[in-house]
Amino acid sequence: MPVPFFSAVAVEQAVSPHEAYDAVREGFVAHAQGEWSMPPKLYVTNYPAGDFRAMPALGGGHALLKWVTSFPGNPARGLPTVTGLVLLSSAETGQLEAVLDAAAVTALRTAAAGVLAADTLCRAGAATYAVVGCGVNGAETIRMLAARGVAPLVWDVDADRRAAVADRFGAHVARSVEDALAADVVITVTPGASVLYPPGSLGIGQHVSLMGADGPGKAEVAVEELGRARLFCDDWEQASHGGELAAGVAAGIVARDRVTELGRVLAGTADGRSSAEDVTLFDSTGLAIQDLAIAKAALAKAQTLDLPTVEL
Amino acid sequence: MPVPFFSAVAVEQAVSPHEAYDAVREGFVAHAQGEWSMPPKLYVTNYPAGDFRAMPALGGGHALLKWVTSFPGNPARGLPTVTGLVLLSSAETGQLEAVLDAAAVTALRTAAAGVLAADTLCRAGAATYAVVGCGVNGAETIRMLAARGVAPLVWDVDADRRAAVADRFGAHVARSVEDALAADVVITVTPGASVLYPPGSLGIGQHVSLMGADGPGKAEVAVEELGRARLFCDDWEQASHGGELAAGVAAGIVARDRVTELGRVLAGTADGRSSAEDVTLFDSTGLAIQDLAIAKAALAKAQTLDLPTVEL
């Protein structure tokens, strides 16, 4: 049986930023309503070089497995940090339905989650947007904002990279990182190796989608700031163990009942922001149900694209 | 980066039965010596239709993930029970190295494990061989025995199937299932839905490789027989939870210290059969390190074959 293969380019051809956004929103809601499920991910570690994650999801008539890496030292040798494949199968028959480039799916769903959280949680009248970090996922976030008519301020520690990405998507380079971090709506997509928001730095009414820190010891915001913000996450299990909130949990600052999952807000079963003065933080750890949303949207376009196939 | 794709046919072209046997032997030894590791597998279930397993392994410079199904009702609708992909990556850089048909890899490593266990554990002078069950993995077992110069008796509940498989590999159809089950060396590759060996039926000096039962409630040998045999398995963790031995553990007949892992026998750190009178049983549950052994052997032949590629 021929199974379509979506390269990175084919994933972008198949799923527009708007479609990715809508698909990820539907995935969050289906997960919040218990229709889509997500068994715990599995790690294969080969530290210090890096690790592999096998991320499963089940929903919408499909089972999905993403086999994806994190090898932080790779860019220094000209190789991608994140690489691998997404496998989409029929939940009814087990037959493989599609194979997709994992980095492209990951970038698209990460961008969608960060922008979706920002749209859902930012205050009415928020006027300035910024994206900090212009790597693969940061660039995709800027592309998604641009597709939605928003020209964000952008920042990256690499001056050439921030200029190139701003130019590519019609965005503006911020005068400084502080300038970017002070926007009404900020999406941070850094490796999480150093804190962007020290104690006391988050502004009244600001929203920040924290996309970067996804492992122990990584953080984009100081743990003290978690105490004064309204906290949201994509998944409590993941966020309380390996996300931005994990340090707050360990410090006794963050308890389960202070954190709301974004899917519940989108499904209408939990409140989002309560006032224009709230500081809202969204901690993204990255969910397999988001990958499933993108893969499902891509599969729906398979017939319209001239895709290579693998023969099982 | 182009990544070679091995279809089922390409897996067979790349890895001969002899090479599969040697590769699986090396994998067992490397695992027993702690060089290759195998994190627990992950299940995505959609019962009663079936389930998906994500099986990881790490060793020999590679990381492997097999995404493979068990949908027992599939043959009735003309679809395979077992299907999926094996993904082989570099453990040093995380880059994908090969994508392989999972059913073909599974058949080859299952056949290799069953025959390897039989060769290792059978008594000196064992003269008659039988294979019971002529599905995909049973047929591959018969092919492997034939390649090693052994013409086994074969049996299957389906008369057409047993005749076709015997004919294909120069084997002989047994006169009855009892006849096949009485051979000196027997490899059972059935679904495990009904017991082949009732209490008291195993012969003095006999070896049986039990390849079939791989889940709760499945068994090819009566639990009482476990009490009088020398017991071996591929992996204690898997075998004591979901394999043939699990019922013996539950019944209090089988304790950890009565069961020897095959890899330790092959590595020379544990004893195999102790006398010509022993009844030896090998409980196979199927290990990701076996898949890794086959995938690694296939990758070594990638340059010699004209393989299609997927572009990451």
PDB file of C-alpha atoms in Angstrom, chain B residues 20-224:
ATOM      1  CA  ALA B  20      19.817 -12.118  10.357  1.00  0.00           C
ATOM      2  CA  TYR B  21      20.748 -15.046  12.595  1.00  0.00           C
ATOM      3  CA  ASP B  22      24.252 -13.714  13.228  1.00  0.00           C
ATOM      4  CA  ALA B  23      23.014 -10.163  13.755  1.00  0.00           C
ATOM      5  CA  VAL B  24      20.364 -11.226  16.283  1.00  0.00           C
ATOM      6  CA  ARG B  25      22.949 -13.341  18.120  1.00  0.00           C
ATOM      7  CA  GLU B  26      25.245 -10.321  18.379  1.00  0.00           C
ATOM      8  CA  GLY B  27      22.333  -8.181  19.576  1.00  0.00           C
ATOM      9  CA  PHE B  28      21.463 -10.673  22.339  1.00  0.00           C
ATOM     10  CA  VAL B  29      25.094 -10.746  23.507  1.00  0.00           C
ATOM     11  CA  ALA B  30      25.492  -6.943  23.382  1.00  0.00           C
ATOM     12  CA  HIS B  31      22.288  -6.572  25.397  1.00  0.00           C
ATOM     13  CA  ALA B  32      23.394  -9.190  27.958  1.00  0.00           C
ATOM     14  CA  GLN B  33      26.706  -7.355  28.340  1.00  0.00           C
ATOM     15  CA  GLY B  34      24.955  -4.032  28.927  1.00  0.00           C
ATOM     16  CA  GLU B  35      26.200  -2.469  25.688  1.00  0.00           C
ATOM     17  CA  TRP B  36      22.762  -2.259  24.079  1.00  0.00           C
ATOM     18  CA  SER B  37      19.798  -0.994  26.066  1.00  0.00           C
ATOM     19  CA  MET B  38      16.076  -1.117  25.658  1.00  0.00           C
ATOM     20  CA  PRO B  39      13.761   1.372  27.418  1.00  0.00           C
ATOM     21  CA  PRO B  40      10.269  -0.033  28.108  1.00  0.00           C
ATOM     22  CA  LYS B  41       7.941  -0.094  25.116  1.00  0.00           C
ATOM     23  CA  LEU B  42       4.933   2.178  24.935  1.00  0.00           C
ATOM     24  CA  TYR B  43       1.407   1.099  23.928  1.00  0.00           C
ATOM     25  CA  VAL B  44      -1.316   3.089  22.172  1.00  0.00           C
ATOM     26  CA  THR B  45      -4.485   1.029  22.473  1.00  0.00           C
ATOM     27  CA  ASN B  46      -7.685   1.150  20.496  1.00  0.00           C
ATOM     28  CA  TYR B  47      -9.283  -2.087  21.666  1.00  0.00           C
ATOM     29  CA  PRO B  48     -11.025  -4.160  20.504  1.00  0.00           C
ATOM     30  CA  ALA B  49      -9.654  -3.177  17.070  1.00  0.00           C
ATOM     31  CA  GLY B  50      -6.004  -3.442  18.071  1.00  0.00           C
ATOM     32  CA  ASP B  51      -2.969  -1.680  19.441  1.00  0.00           C
ATOM     33  CA  PHE B  52       0.187   0.139  18.408  1.00  0.00           C
ATOM     34  CA  ARG B  53       3.570  -0.359  20.073  1.00  0.00           C
ATOM     35  CA  ALA B  54       6.461   2.074  20.064  1.00  0.00           C
ATOM     36  CA  MET B  55       9.563  -0.021  20.788  1.00  0.00           C
ATOM     37  CA  PRO B  56      12.869   1.794  21.395  1.00  0.00           C
ATOM     38  CA  ALA B  57      16.431   0.505  21.545  1.00  0.00           C
ATOM     39  CA  LEU B  58      19.885   2.072  21.790  1.00  0.00           C
ATOM     40  CA  GLY B  59      23.172   0.438  20.835  1.00  0.00           C
ATOM     41  CA  GLY B  60      25.985   0.078  18.356  1.00  0.00           C
ATOM     42  CA  GLY B  61      25.939   3.819  17.626  1.00  0.00           C
ATOM     43  CA  HIS B  62      22.245   3.855  16.733  1.00  0.00           C
ATOM     44  CA  ALA B  63      18.869   4.615  18.275  1.00  0.00           C
ATOM     45  CA  LEU B  64      15.868   2.690  16.980  1.00  0.00           C
ATOM     46  CA  LEU B  65      12.127   3.083  17.207  1.00  0.00           C
ATOM     47  CA  LYS B  66       9.708   0.514  15.858  1.00  0.00           C
ATOM     48  CA  TRP B  67       6.086   1.672  15.417  1.00  0.00           C
ATOM     49  CA  VAL B  68       4.190  -1.529  14.872  1.00  0.00           C
ATOM     50  CA  THR B  69       0.630  -2.774  15.172  1.00  0.00           C
ATOM     51  CA  SER B  70      -1.247  -5.788  16.379  1.00  0.00           C
ATOM     52  CA  PHE B  71      -4.721  -5.820  14.827  1.00  0.00           C
ATOM     53  CA  PRO B  72      -5.829  -9.466  15.130  1.00  0.00           C
ATOM     54  CA  GLY B  73      -9.048  -8.982  13.157  1.00  0.00           C
ATOM     55  CA  ASN B  74      -7.261  -7.538  10.122  1.00  0.00           C
ATOM     56  CA  PRO B  75      -6.676 -10.727   8.073  1.00  0.00           C
ATOM     57  CA  ALA B  76     -10.463 -11.217   7.895  1.00  0.00           C
ATOM     58  CA  ARG B  77     -10.645  -7.971   5.929  1.00  0.00           C
ATOM     59  CA  GLY B  78      -7.559  -8.604   3.846  1.00  0.00           C
ATOM     60  CA  LEU B  79      -5.201  -6.425   5.891  1.00  0.00           C
ATOM     61  CA  PRO B  80      -2.046  -7.469   7.763  1.00  0.00           C
ATOM     62  CA  THR B  81      -2.120  -7.945  11.555  1.00  0.00           C
ATOM     63  CA  VAL B  82       1.390  -6.525  11.892  1.00  0.00           C
ATOM     64  CA  THR B  83       2.392  -3.394   9.993  1.00  0.00           C
ATOM     65  CA  GLY B  84       4.379  -0.232  10.547  1.00  0.00           C
ATOM     66  CA  LEU B  85       7.854   1.200  10.246  1.00  0.00           C
ATOM     67  CA  VAL B  86      11.250   0.856  11.873  1.00  0.00           C
ATOM     68  CA  LEU B  87      13.173   4.133  12.202  1.00  0.00           C
ATOM     69  CA  LEU B  88      16.956   3.926  12.621  1.00  0.00           C
ATOM     70  CA  SER B  89      18.862   7.029  13.716  1.00  0.00           C
ATOM     71  CA  SER B  90      22.433   7.928  14.610  1.00  0.00           C
ATOM     72  CA  ALA B  91      22.868   7.960  18.380  1.00  0.00           C
ATOM     73  CA  GLU B  92      25.631  10.540  18.001  1.00  0.00           C
ATOM     74  CA  THR B  93      23.849  13.157  15.876  1.00  0.00           C
ATOM     75  CA  GLY B  94      20.191  12.104  15.993  1.00  0.00           C
ATOM     76  CA  GLN B  95      19.989  12.120  12.199  1.00  0.00           C
ATOM     77  CA  LEU B  96      17.672   9.551  10.626  1.00  0.00           C
ATOM     78  CA  GLU B  97      19.670   6.834   8.823  1.00  0.00           C
ATOM     79  CA  ALA B  98      17.070   4.409   7.493  1.00  0.00           C
ATOM     80  CA  VAL B  99      13.334   3.678   7.389  1.00  0.00           C
ATOM     81  CA  LEU B 100      12.349   0.008   7.116  1.00  0.00           C
ATOM     82  CA  ASP B 101       9.175  -2.041   6.721  1.00  0.00           C
ATOM     83  CA  ALA B 102       8.369  -3.161  10.283  1.00  0.00           C
ATOM     84  CA  ALA B 103       6.606  -6.417   9.367  1.00  0.00           C
ATOM     85  CA  ALA B 104       9.627  -7.660   7.401  1.00  0.00           C
ATOM     86  CA  VAL B 105      12.076  -6.736  10.161  1.00  0.00           C
ATOM     87  CA  THR B 106       9.799  -8.370  12.740  1.00  0.00           C
ATOM     88  CA  ALA B 107       9.487 -11.598  10.768  1.00  0.00           C
ATOM     89  CA  LEU B 108      13.247 -11.840  10.250  1.00  0.00           C
ATOM     90  CA  ARG B 109      14.160 -11.209  13.873  1.00  0.00           C
ATOM     91  CA  THR B 110      11.396 -13.451  15.215  1.00  0.00           C
ATOM     92  CA  ALA B 111      12.598 -16.301  13.012  1.00  0.00           C
ATOM     93  CA  ALA B 112      16.202 -15.668  14.040  1.00  0.00           C
ATOM     94  CA  ALA B 113      15.385 -15.624  17.754  1.00  0.00           C
ATOM     95  CA  GLY B 114      13.378 -18.858  17.596  1.00  0.00           C
ATOM     96  CA  VAL B 115      15.995 -20.754  15.632  1.00  0.00           C
ATOM     97  CA  LEU B 116      18.888 -19.310  17.659  1.00  0.00           C
ATOM     98  CA  ALA B 117      17.229 -20.361  20.911  1.00  0.00           C
ATOM     99  CA  ALA B 118      16.599 -23.835  19.481  1.00  0.00           C
ATOM    100  CA  ASP B 119      20.224 -24.231  18.355  1.00  0.00           C
ATOM    101  CA  THR B 120      21.494 -23.000  21.714  1.00  0.00           C
ATOM    102  CA  LEU B 121      19.207 -25.014  23.969  1.00  0.00           C
ATOM    103  CA  CYS B 122      18.338 -28.258  22.135  1.00  0.00           C
ATOM    104  CA  ARG B 123      20.010 -31.482  23.175  1.00  0.00           C
ATOM    105  CA  ALA B 124      22.989 -32.856  21.276  1.00  0.00           C
ATOM    106  CA  GLY B 125      21.754 -35.224  18.583  1.00  0.00           C
ATOM    107  CA  ALA B 126      18.322 -33.673  18.250  1.00  0.00           C
ATOM    108  CA  ALA B 127      17.219 -34.961  14.857  1.00  0.00           C
ATOM    109  CA  THR B 128      13.670 -33.854  14.124  1.00  0.00           C
ATOM    110  CA  TYR B 129      12.469 -30.278  13.825  1.00  0.00           C
ATOM    111  CA  ALA B 130       8.965 -28.879  13.536  1.00  0.00           C
ATOM    112  CA  VAL B 131       7.375 -25.488  13.092  1.00  0.00           C
ATOM    113  CA  VAL B 132       3.744 -25.091  14.185  1.00  0.00           C
ATOM    114  CA  GLY B 133       1.990 -22.069  12.706  1.00  0.00           C
ATOM    115  CA  CYS B 134       2.618 -20.962   9.123  1.00  0.00           C
ATOM    116  CA  GLY B 135       1.645 -17.289   9.220  1.00  0.00           C
ATOM    117  CA  VAL B 136       4.112 -14.553   8.287  1.00  0.00           C
ATOM    118  CA  ASN B 137       6.509 -15.224  11.161  1.00  0.00           C
ATOM    119  CA  GLY B 138       6.112 -19.013  10.978  1.00  0.00           C
ATOM    120  CA  ALA B 139       6.894 -19.021   7.268  1.00  0.00           C
ATOM    121  CA  GLU B 140       9.978 -16.899   7.895  1.00  0.00           C
ATOM    122  CA  THR B 141      11.079 -19.398  10.571  1.00  0.00           C
ATOM    123  CA  ILE B 142      10.740 -22.260   8.089  1.00  0.00           C
ATOM    124  CA  ARG B 143      12.710 -20.229   5.516  1.00  0.00           C
ATOM    125  CA  MET B 144      15.468 -19.680   8.074  1.00  0.00           C
ATOM    126  CA  LEU B 145      15.652 -23.363   9.010  1.00  0.00           C
ATOM    127  CA  ALA B 146      15.754 -24.299   5.316  1.00  0.00           C
ATOM    128  CA  ALA B 147      18.611 -21.841   4.746  1.00  0.00           C
ATOM    129  CA  ARG B 148      20.467 -23.607   7.560  1.00  0.00           C
ATOM    130  CA  GLY B 149      19.938 -27.030   5.947  1.00  0.00           C
ATOM    131  CA  VAL B 150      17.064 -28.179   8.137  1.00  0.00           C
ATOM    132  CA  ALA B 151      13.809 -29.411   6.577  1.00  0.00           C
ATOM    133  CA  PRO B 152      11.278 -29.215   9.414  1.00  0.00           C
ATOM    134  CA  LEU B 153       7.897 -30.813   9.748  1.00  0.00           C
ATOM    135  CA  VAL B 154       5.351 -28.038   9.426  1.00  0.00           C
ATOM    136  CA  TRP B 155       1.806 -27.624  10.659  1.00  0.00           C
ATOM    137  CA  ASP B 156      -0.923 -25.020  10.481  1.00  0.00           C
ATOM    138  CA  VAL B 157      -4.651 -25.214  11.232  1.00  0.00           C
ATOM    139  CA  ASP B 158      -5.185 -24.106   7.625  1.00  0.00           C
ATOM    140  CA  ALA B 159      -4.463 -27.118   5.359  1.00  0.00           C
ATOM    141  CA  ASP B 160      -3.914 -24.991   2.248  1.00  0.00           C
ATOM    142  CA  ARG B 161      -1.501 -22.721   4.045  1.00  0.00           C
ATOM    143  CA  ARG B 162       0.606 -25.525   5.550  1.00  0.00           C
ATOM    144  CA  ALA B 163       0.853 -27.221   2.145  1.00  0.00           C
ATOM    145  CA  ALA B 164       1.831 -23.997   0.371  1.00  0.00           C
ATOM    146  CA  VAL B 165       4.496 -23.053   2.900  1.00  0.00           C
ATOM    147  CA  ALA B 166       5.976 -26.578   2.990  1.00  0.00           C
ATOM    148  CA  ASP B 167       6.132 -26.579  -0.780  1.00  0.00           C
ATOM    149  CA  ARG B 168       7.745 -23.138  -0.907  1.00  0.00           C
ATOM    150  CA  PHE B 169      10.630 -24.011   1.403  1.00  0.00           C
ATOM    151  CA  GLY B 170      11.089 -27.752   0.744  1.00  0.00           C
ATOM    152  CA  ALA B 171       9.644 -28.732   4.114  1.00  0.00           C
ATOM    153  CA  HIS B 172       7.238 -31.579   4.902  1.00  0.00           C
ATOM    154  CA  VAL B 173       3.708 -31.311   6.197  1.00  0.00           C
ATOM    155  CA  ALA B 174       3.331 -33.284   9.429  1.00  0.00           C
ATOM    156  CA  ARG B 175       0.693 -36.041   9.538  1.00  0.00           C
ATOM    157  CA  SER B 176      -0.965 -34.324  12.486  1.00  0.00           C
ATOM    158  CA  VAL B 177      -0.380 -31.484  14.893  1.00  0.00           C
ATOM    159  CA  GLU B 178       0.560 -34.096  17.534  1.00  0.00           C
ATOM    160  CA  ASP B 179       3.213 -35.446  15.184  1.00  0.00           C
ATOM    161  CA  ALA B 180       4.712 -31.970  14.757  1.00  0.00           C
ATOM    162  CA  LEU B 181       4.547 -31.227  18.487  1.00  0.00           C
ATOM    163  CA  ALA B 182       6.496 -34.426  19.258  1.00  0.00           C
ATOM    164  CA  ALA B 183       9.608 -33.430  17.283  1.00  0.00           C
ATOM    165  CA  ASP B 184      12.910 -33.086  19.164  1.00  0.00           C
ATOM    166  CA  VAL B 185      12.968 -29.374  18.453  1.00  0.00           C
ATOM    167  CA  VAL B 186       9.722 -27.439  18.005  1.00  0.00           C
ATOM    168  CA  ILE B 187       9.152 -23.792  17.238  1.00  0.00           C
ATOM    169  CA  THR B 188       5.571 -22.673  17.845  1.00  0.00           C
ATOM    170  CA  VAL B 189       4.451 -19.519  16.054  1.00  0.00           C
ATOM    171  CA  THR B 190       0.713 -19.449  16.679  1.00  0.00           C
ATOM    172  CA  PRO B 191      -1.530 -16.644  17.947  1.00  0.00           C
ATOM    173  CA  GLY B 192      -1.468 -18.328  21.378  1.00  0.00           C
ATOM    174  CA  ALA B 193      -5.250 -18.513  21.489  1.00  0.00           C
ATOM    175  CA  SER B 194      -5.256 -22.229  22.398  1.00  0.00           C
ATOM    176  CA  VAL B 195      -2.757 -24.355  24.323  1.00  0.00           C
ATOM    177  CA  LEU B 196      -0.668 -26.696  22.133  1.00  0.00           C
ATOM    178  CA  TYR B 197       1.005 -28.579  25.008  1.00  0.00           C
ATOM    179  CA  PRO B 198      -1.500 -29.758  27.670  1.00  0.00           C
ATOM    180  CA  PRO B 199      -0.198 -30.982  31.050  1.00  0.00           C
ATOM    181  CA  GLY B 200       2.255 -33.900  30.739  1.00  0.00           C
ATOM    182  CA  SER B 201       2.717 -33.602  27.006  1.00  0.00           C
ATOM    183  CA  LEU B 202       6.270 -32.257  26.682  1.00  0.00           C
ATOM    184  CA  GLY B 203       8.740 -35.035  25.877  1.00  0.00           C
ATOM    185  CA  ILE B 204      11.938 -35.850  27.773  1.00  0.00           C
ATOM    186  CA  GLY B 205      14.847 -33.967  26.189  1.00  0.00           C
ATOM    187  CA  GLN B 206      12.587 -31.852  24.015  1.00  0.00           C
ATOM    188  CA  HIS B 207      13.164 -28.187  23.232  1.00  0.00           C
ATOM    189  CA  VAL B 208      10.330 -25.809  22.368  1.00  0.00           C
ATOM    190  CA  SER B 209      10.755 -22.173  21.300  1.00  0.00           C
ATOM    191  CA  LEU B 210       7.437 -20.504  22.161  1.00  0.00           C
ATOM    192  CA  MET B 211       7.162 -17.530  19.803  1.00  0.00           C
ATOM    193  CA  GLY B 212       3.437 -16.962  19.769  1.00  0.00           C
ATOM    194  CA  ALA B 213       1.869 -15.866  23.046  1.00  0.00           C
ATOM    195  CA  ASP B 214       2.674 -12.225  23.549  1.00  0.00           C
ATOM    196  CA  GLY B 215      -0.155 -10.896  25.648  1.00  0.00           C
ATOM    197  CA  PRO B 216      -2.348 -11.522  28.693  1.00  0.00           C
ATOM    198  CA  GLY B 217      -4.398 -14.712  28.493  1.00  0.00           C
ATOM    199  CA  LYS B 218      -2.438 -16.125  25.567  1.00  0.00           C
ATOM    200  CA  ALA B 219      -0.444 -19.371  25.932  1.00  0.00           C
ATOM    201  CA  GLU B 220       1.019 -22.118  23.769  1.00  0.00           C
ATOM    202  CA  VAL B 221       1.951 -24.374  26.722  1.00  0.00           C
ATOM    203  CA  ALA B 222      -0.121 -25.302  29.798  1.00  0.00           C
ATOM    204  CA  VAL B 223       1.009 -23.500  32.931  1.00  0.00           C
ATOM    205  CA  GLU B 224       1.566 -26.870  34.696  1.00  0.00           C
TER     206      GLU B 224
END
